Coordinates of C-alpha atoms in Angstrom, one line a residue:
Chain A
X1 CA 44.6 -1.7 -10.7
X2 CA 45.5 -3.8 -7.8
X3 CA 44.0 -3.6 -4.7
X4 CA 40.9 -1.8 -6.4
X5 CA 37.2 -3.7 -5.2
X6 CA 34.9 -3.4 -8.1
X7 CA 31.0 -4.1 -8.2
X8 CA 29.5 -5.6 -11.2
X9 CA 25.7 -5.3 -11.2
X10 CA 24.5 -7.7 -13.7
X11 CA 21.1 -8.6 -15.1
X12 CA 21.0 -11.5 -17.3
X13 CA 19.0 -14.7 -17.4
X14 CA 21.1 -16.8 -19.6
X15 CA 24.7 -17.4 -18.3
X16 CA 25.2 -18.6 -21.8
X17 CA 24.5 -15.4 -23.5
X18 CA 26.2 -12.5 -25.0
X19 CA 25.8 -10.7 -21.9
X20 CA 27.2 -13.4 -20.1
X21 CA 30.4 -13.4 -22.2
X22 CA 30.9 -10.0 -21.5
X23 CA 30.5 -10.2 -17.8
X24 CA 32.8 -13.2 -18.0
X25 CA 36.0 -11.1 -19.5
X26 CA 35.2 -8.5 -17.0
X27 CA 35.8 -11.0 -14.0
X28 CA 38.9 -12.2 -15.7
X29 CA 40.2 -9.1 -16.4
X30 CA 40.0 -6.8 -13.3
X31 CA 40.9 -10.3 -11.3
X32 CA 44.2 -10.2 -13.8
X33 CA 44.9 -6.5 -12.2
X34 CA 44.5 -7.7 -8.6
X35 CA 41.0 -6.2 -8.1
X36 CA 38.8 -7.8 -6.3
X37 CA 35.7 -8.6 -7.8
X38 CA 31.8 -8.6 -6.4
X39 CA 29.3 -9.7 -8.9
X40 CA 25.4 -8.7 -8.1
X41 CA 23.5 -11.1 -10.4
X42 CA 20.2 -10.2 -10.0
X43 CA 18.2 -12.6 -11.7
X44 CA 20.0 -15.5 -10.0
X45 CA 19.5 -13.7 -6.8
X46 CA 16.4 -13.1 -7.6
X47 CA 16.4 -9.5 -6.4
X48 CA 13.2 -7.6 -5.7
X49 CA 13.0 -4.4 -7.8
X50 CA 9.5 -3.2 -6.2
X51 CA 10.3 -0.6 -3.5
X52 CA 7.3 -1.1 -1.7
X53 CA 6.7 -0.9 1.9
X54 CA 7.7 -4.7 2.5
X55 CA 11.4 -2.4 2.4
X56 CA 10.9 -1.6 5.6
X57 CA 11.0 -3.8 9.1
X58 CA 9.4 -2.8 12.2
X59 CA 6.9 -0.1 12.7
X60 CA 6.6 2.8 9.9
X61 CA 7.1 6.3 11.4
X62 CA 3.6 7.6 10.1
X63 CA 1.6 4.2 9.1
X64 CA -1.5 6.4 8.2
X65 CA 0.0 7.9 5.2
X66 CA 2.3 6.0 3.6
X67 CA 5.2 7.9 1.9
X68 CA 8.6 5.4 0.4
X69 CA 10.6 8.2 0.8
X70 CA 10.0 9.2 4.2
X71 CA 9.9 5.7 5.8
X72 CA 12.8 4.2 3.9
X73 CA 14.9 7.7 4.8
X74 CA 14.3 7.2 8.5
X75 CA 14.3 3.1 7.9
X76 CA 17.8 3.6 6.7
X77 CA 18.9 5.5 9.2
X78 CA 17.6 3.6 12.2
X79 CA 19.1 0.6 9.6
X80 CA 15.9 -1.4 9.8
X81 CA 15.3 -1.9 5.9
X82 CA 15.4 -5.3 5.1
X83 CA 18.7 -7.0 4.5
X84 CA 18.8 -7.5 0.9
X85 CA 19.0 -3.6 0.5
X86 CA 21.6 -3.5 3.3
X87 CA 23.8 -5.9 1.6
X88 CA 23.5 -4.1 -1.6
X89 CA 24.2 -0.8 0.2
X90 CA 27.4 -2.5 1.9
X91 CA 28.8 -3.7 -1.6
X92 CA 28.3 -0.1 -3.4
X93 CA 29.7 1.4 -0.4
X94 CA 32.7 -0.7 -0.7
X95 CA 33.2 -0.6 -4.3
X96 CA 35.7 2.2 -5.8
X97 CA 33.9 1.3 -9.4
X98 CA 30.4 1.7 -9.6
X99 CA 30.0 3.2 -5.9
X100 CA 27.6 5.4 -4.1
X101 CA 29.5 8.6 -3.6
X102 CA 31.9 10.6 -5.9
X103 CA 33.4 7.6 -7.3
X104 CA 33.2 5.9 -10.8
X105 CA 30.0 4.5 -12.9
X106 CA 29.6 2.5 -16.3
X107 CA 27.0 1.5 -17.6
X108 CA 28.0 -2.0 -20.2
X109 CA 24.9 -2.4 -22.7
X110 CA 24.0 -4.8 -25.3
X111 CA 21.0 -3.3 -27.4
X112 CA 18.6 -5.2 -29.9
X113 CA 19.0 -2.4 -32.2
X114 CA 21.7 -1.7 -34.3
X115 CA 23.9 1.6 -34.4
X116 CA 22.0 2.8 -37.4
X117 CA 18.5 2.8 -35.1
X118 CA 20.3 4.3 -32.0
X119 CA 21.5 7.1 -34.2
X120 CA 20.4 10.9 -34.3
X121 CA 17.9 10.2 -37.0
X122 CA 17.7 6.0 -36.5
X123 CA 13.9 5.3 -35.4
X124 CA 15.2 5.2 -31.6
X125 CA 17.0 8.2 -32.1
X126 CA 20.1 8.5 -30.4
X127 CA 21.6 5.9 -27.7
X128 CA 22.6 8.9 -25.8
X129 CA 18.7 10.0 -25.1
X130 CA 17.5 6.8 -23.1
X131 CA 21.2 6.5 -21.3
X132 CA 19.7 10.1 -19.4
X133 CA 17.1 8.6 -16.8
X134 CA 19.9 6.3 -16.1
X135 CA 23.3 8.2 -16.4
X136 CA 22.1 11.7 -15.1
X137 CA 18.5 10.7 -13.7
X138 CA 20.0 8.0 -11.1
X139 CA 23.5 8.0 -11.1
X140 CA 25.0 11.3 -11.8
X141 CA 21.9 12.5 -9.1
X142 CA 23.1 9.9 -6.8
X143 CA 26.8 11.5 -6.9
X144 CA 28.6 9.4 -9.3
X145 CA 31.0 9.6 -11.7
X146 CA 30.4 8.8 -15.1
X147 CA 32.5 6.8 -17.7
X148 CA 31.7 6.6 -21.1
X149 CA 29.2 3.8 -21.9
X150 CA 29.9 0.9 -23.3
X151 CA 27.2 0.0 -25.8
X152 CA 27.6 -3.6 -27.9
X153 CA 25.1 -2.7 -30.6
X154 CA 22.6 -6.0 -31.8
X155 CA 25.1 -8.5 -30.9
X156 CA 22.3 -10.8 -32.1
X157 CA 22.2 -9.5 -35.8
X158 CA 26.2 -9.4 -35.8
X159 CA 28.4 -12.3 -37.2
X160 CA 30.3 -14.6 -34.3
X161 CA 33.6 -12.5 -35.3
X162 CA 32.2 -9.2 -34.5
X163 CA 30.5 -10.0 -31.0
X164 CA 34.0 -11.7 -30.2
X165 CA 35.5 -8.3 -31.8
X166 CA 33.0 -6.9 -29.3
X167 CA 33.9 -9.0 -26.0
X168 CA 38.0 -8.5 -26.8
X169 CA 37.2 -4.3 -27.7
X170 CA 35.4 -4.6 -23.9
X171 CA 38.4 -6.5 -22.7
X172 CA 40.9 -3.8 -23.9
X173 CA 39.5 -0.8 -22.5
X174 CA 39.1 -2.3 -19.5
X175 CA 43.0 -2.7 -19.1
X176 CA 43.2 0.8 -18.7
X177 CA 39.8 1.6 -17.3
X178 CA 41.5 3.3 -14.1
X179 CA 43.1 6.1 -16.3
X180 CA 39.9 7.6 -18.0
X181 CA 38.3 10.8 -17.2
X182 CA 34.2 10.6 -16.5
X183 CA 32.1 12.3 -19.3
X184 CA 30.7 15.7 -18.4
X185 CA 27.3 14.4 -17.5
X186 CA 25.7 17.7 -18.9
X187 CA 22.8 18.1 -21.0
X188 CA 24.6 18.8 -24.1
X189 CA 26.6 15.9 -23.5
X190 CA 23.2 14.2 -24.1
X191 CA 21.4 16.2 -26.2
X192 CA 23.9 18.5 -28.5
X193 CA 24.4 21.8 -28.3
Chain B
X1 CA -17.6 10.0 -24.2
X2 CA -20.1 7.3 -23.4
X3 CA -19.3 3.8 -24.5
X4 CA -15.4 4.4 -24.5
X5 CA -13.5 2.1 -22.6
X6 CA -10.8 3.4 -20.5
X7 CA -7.7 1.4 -18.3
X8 CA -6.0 3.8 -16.1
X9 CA -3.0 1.7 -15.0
X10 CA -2.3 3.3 -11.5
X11 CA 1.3 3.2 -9.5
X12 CA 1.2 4.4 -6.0
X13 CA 1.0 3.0 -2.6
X14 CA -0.7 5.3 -0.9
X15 CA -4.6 6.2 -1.5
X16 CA -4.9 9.6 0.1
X17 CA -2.1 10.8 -2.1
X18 CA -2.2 13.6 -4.3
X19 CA -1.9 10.8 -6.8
X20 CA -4.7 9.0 -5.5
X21 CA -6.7 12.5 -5.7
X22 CA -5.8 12.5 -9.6
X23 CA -7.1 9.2 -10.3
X24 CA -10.0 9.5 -8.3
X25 CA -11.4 12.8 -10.4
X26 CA -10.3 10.9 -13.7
X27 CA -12.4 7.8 -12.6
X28 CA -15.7 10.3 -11.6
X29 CA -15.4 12.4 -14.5
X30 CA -14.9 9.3 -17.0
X31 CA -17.9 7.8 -15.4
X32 CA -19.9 11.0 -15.7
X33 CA -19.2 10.9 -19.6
X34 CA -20.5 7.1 -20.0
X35 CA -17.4 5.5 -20.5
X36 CA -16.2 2.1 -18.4
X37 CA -13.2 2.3 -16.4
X38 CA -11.2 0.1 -15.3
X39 CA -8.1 0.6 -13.0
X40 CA -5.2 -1.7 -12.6
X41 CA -3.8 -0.7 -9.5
X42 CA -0.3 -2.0 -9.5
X43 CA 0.6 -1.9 -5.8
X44 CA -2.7 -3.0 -4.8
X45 CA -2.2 -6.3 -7.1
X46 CA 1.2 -6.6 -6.6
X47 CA 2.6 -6.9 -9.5
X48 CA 5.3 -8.8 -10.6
X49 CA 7.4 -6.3 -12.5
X50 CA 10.4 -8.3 -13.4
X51 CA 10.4 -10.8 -17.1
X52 CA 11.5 -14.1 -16.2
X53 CA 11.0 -17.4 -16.8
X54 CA 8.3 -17.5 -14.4
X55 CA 5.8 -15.4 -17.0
X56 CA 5.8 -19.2 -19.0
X57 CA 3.6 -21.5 -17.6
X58 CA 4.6 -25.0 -19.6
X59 CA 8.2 -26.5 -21.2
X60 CA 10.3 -24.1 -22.7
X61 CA 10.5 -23.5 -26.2
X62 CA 14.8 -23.7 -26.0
X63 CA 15.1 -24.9 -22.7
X64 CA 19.2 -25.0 -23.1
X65 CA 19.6 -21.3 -24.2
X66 CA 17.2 -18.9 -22.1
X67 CA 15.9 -15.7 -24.3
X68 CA 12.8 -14.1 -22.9
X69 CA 11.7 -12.6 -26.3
X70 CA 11.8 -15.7 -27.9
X71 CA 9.9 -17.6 -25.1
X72 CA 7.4 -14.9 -24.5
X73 CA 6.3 -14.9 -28.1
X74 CA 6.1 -18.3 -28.2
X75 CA 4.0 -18.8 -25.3
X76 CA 1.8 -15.8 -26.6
X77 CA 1.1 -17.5 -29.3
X78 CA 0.4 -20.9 -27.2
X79 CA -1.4 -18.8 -24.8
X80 CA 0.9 -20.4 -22.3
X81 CA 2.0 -16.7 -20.4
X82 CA 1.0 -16.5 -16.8
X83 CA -2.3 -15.4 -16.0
X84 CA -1.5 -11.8 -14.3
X85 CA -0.2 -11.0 -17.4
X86 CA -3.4 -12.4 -19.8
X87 CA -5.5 -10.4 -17.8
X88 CA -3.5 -7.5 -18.4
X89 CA -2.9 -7.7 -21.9
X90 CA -7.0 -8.4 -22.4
X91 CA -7.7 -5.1 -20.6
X92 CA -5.0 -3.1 -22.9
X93 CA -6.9 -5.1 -26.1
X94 CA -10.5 -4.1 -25.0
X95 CA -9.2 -0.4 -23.9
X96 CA -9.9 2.7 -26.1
X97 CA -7.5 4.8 -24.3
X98 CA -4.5 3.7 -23.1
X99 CA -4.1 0.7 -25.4
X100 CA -2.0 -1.5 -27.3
X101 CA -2.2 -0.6 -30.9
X102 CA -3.3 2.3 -32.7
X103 CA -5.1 3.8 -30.2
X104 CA -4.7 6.6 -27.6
X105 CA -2.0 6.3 -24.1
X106 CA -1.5 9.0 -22.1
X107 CA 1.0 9.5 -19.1
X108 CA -0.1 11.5 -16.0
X109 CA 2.9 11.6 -13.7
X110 CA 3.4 13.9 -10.6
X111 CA 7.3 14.7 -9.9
X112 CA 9.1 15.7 -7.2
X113 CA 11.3 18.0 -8.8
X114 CA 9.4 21.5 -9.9
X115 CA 8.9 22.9 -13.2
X116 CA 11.8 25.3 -12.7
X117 CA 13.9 22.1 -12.1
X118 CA 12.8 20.3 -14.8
X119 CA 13.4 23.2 -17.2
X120 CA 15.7 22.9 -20.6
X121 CA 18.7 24.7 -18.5
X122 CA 17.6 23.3 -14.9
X123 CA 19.0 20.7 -13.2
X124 CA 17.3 17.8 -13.9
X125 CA 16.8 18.8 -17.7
X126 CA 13.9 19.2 -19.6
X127 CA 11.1 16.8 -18.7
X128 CA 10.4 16.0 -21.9
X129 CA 14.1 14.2 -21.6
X130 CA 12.4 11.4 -19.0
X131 CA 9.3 10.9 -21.1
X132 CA 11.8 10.1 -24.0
X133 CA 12.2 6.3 -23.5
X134 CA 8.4 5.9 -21.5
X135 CA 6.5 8.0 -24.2
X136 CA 8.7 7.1 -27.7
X137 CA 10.7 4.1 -26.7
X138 CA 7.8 1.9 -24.9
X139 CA 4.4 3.4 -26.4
X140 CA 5.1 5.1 -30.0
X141 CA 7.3 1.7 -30.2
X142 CA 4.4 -0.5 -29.3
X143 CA 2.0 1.5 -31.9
X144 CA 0.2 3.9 -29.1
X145 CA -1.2 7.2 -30.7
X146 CA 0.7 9.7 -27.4
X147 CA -1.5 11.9 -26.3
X148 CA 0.3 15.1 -24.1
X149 CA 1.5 14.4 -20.7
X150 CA -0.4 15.3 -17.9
X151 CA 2.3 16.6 -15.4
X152 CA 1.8 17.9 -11.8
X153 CA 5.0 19.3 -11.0
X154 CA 6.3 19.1 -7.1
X155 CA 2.5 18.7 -5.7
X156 CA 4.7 18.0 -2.1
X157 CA 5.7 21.6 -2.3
X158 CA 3.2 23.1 -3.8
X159 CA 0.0 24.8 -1.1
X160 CA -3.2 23.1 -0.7
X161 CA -4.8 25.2 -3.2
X162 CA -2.3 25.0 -5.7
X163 CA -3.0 21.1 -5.8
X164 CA -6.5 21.8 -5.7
X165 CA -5.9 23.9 -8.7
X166 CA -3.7 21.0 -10.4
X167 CA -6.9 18.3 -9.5
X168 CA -8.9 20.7 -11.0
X169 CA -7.2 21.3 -14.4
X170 CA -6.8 17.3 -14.7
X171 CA -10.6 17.2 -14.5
X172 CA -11.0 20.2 -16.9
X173 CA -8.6 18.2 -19.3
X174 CA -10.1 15.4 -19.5
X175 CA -13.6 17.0 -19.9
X176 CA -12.5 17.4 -23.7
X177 CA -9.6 14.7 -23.9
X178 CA -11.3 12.4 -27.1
X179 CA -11.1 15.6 -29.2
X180 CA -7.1 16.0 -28.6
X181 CA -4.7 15.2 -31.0
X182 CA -1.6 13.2 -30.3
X183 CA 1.6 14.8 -30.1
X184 CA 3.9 14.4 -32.8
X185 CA 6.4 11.7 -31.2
X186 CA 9.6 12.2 -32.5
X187 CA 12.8 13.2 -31.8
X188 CA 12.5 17.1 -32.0
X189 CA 9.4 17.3 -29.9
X190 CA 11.6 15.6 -26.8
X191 CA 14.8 17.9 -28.1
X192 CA 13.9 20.3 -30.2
X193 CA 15.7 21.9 -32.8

């Protein structure tokens, strides 16, 4: 939808890859609608995933007991956290998908396994039970909205026409990405009834 | 029990934690029974938590197409993984609990969240939903037998003696801990019927 500044958080190492394909039609497609598009590649910015008290400039509020929450909470507010977490704070806030407050989240996923592992009784058991931490533990907690995931099952064991049937099925739903409803982020949306 | 090797791998920043108080009686009572223990103290060694390129010392195995699994298990096999990383996987090999196949792992977590919160119908779901992808998708996966979790809900909340009390039945524990058995680690223990 034009006018509409989405944030793509990516973590690949290989532009090359599967992953990188499906980050690629993503660009092109939400740069079609007129959004504007900011992509976070982490690897190539080589983005520190420690939260550690090296988060923090200046003095700490109570340096004889160290607590993350507390000092990055009063970091944050006096805005002395180090810049790389400022910039990523700027671009969430910015964003209208994948965004900080009440706003929209999805998570794209490629897997190793296939759908048959990921399934109720598959040896990972369903897909839905590790998207939780994520979906509900971090984002849902954090205020988002959820859209369905999109999960590209074992693009490795699948045949060049399927992970291209893969990139073009991402493609498509992404034309109309701006008219879907978030899931109810509930437990039995997880876990069954 | 004496001779038993135990690695407690240890994840917090500050030493006069309530986490720090639950390894500290783990480390006394272990070395009251006999048994050698050693802790990897993750903060302390900084870490490097993130798999890149940088864990493979040497050329690349497919220097054109970049797949960490596939360059990881080659330079396993060279013995050609960065150092931080051999020295872990030796103390996993040599450990009796917590180690990397076939033997016993056990995860002692304090949350911030209490037990009411963490309940089937509270908001943050049953915390058996969290230890899902930790317990089953990273341990059971990499051939652990998965002991029961040793959780401490909310100690922030909780009084002074009601942590003392939580210290205190961590101790008790792991008095007895090479005569547990390991959980059953499927599905309908995280989700029941």
């Amino acid at each position: 939808m034009a006018g509409k500044k989405v944030l793509i958080i990516y973590a690949h190492q290989e532009p090359r890859s599967f992953n990188g394909s499906l980050k690629k039609v993503a660009v092109d497609e939400l740069h079609k609608q007129g959004c504007t598009v900011t992509v976070s590649d982490l690897y190539a910015m080589d983005f520190e995933p420690r939260a550690t008290r090296k988060d923090i400039t200046g003095p700490l509020s109570n340096p004889k007991f160290f607590s993350y929450g507390v000092e990055a909470y009063e970091a944050f507010k006096k805005r002395s956290l180090t810049s790389d977490i400022l910039d990523e704070q700027k671009k969430v806030q910015e964003a209208d998908l994948v965004i900080f407050q009440d706003k929209l989240a999805l998570l794209s996923i490629t897997t190793g396994g296939t759908a048959e592992m990921y399934a109720k009784t598959g040896v990972s058991g369903d897909f839905k039970y590790f998207l939780w931490p994520l979906q509900h533990g971090a984002l849902h907690f954090c205020g988002f909205k959820v859209l369905a995931p999109q999960i590209s099952f074992a693009p490795e064991f699948a045949s060049e026409e399927e992970r291209k049937a893969m990139v073009a099925s991402w493609a498509q739903r992404l034309k109309t990405i701006w008219k879907e409803d978030p899931i109810p982020c509930t437990p039995s949306w997880y876990f069954g009834q």
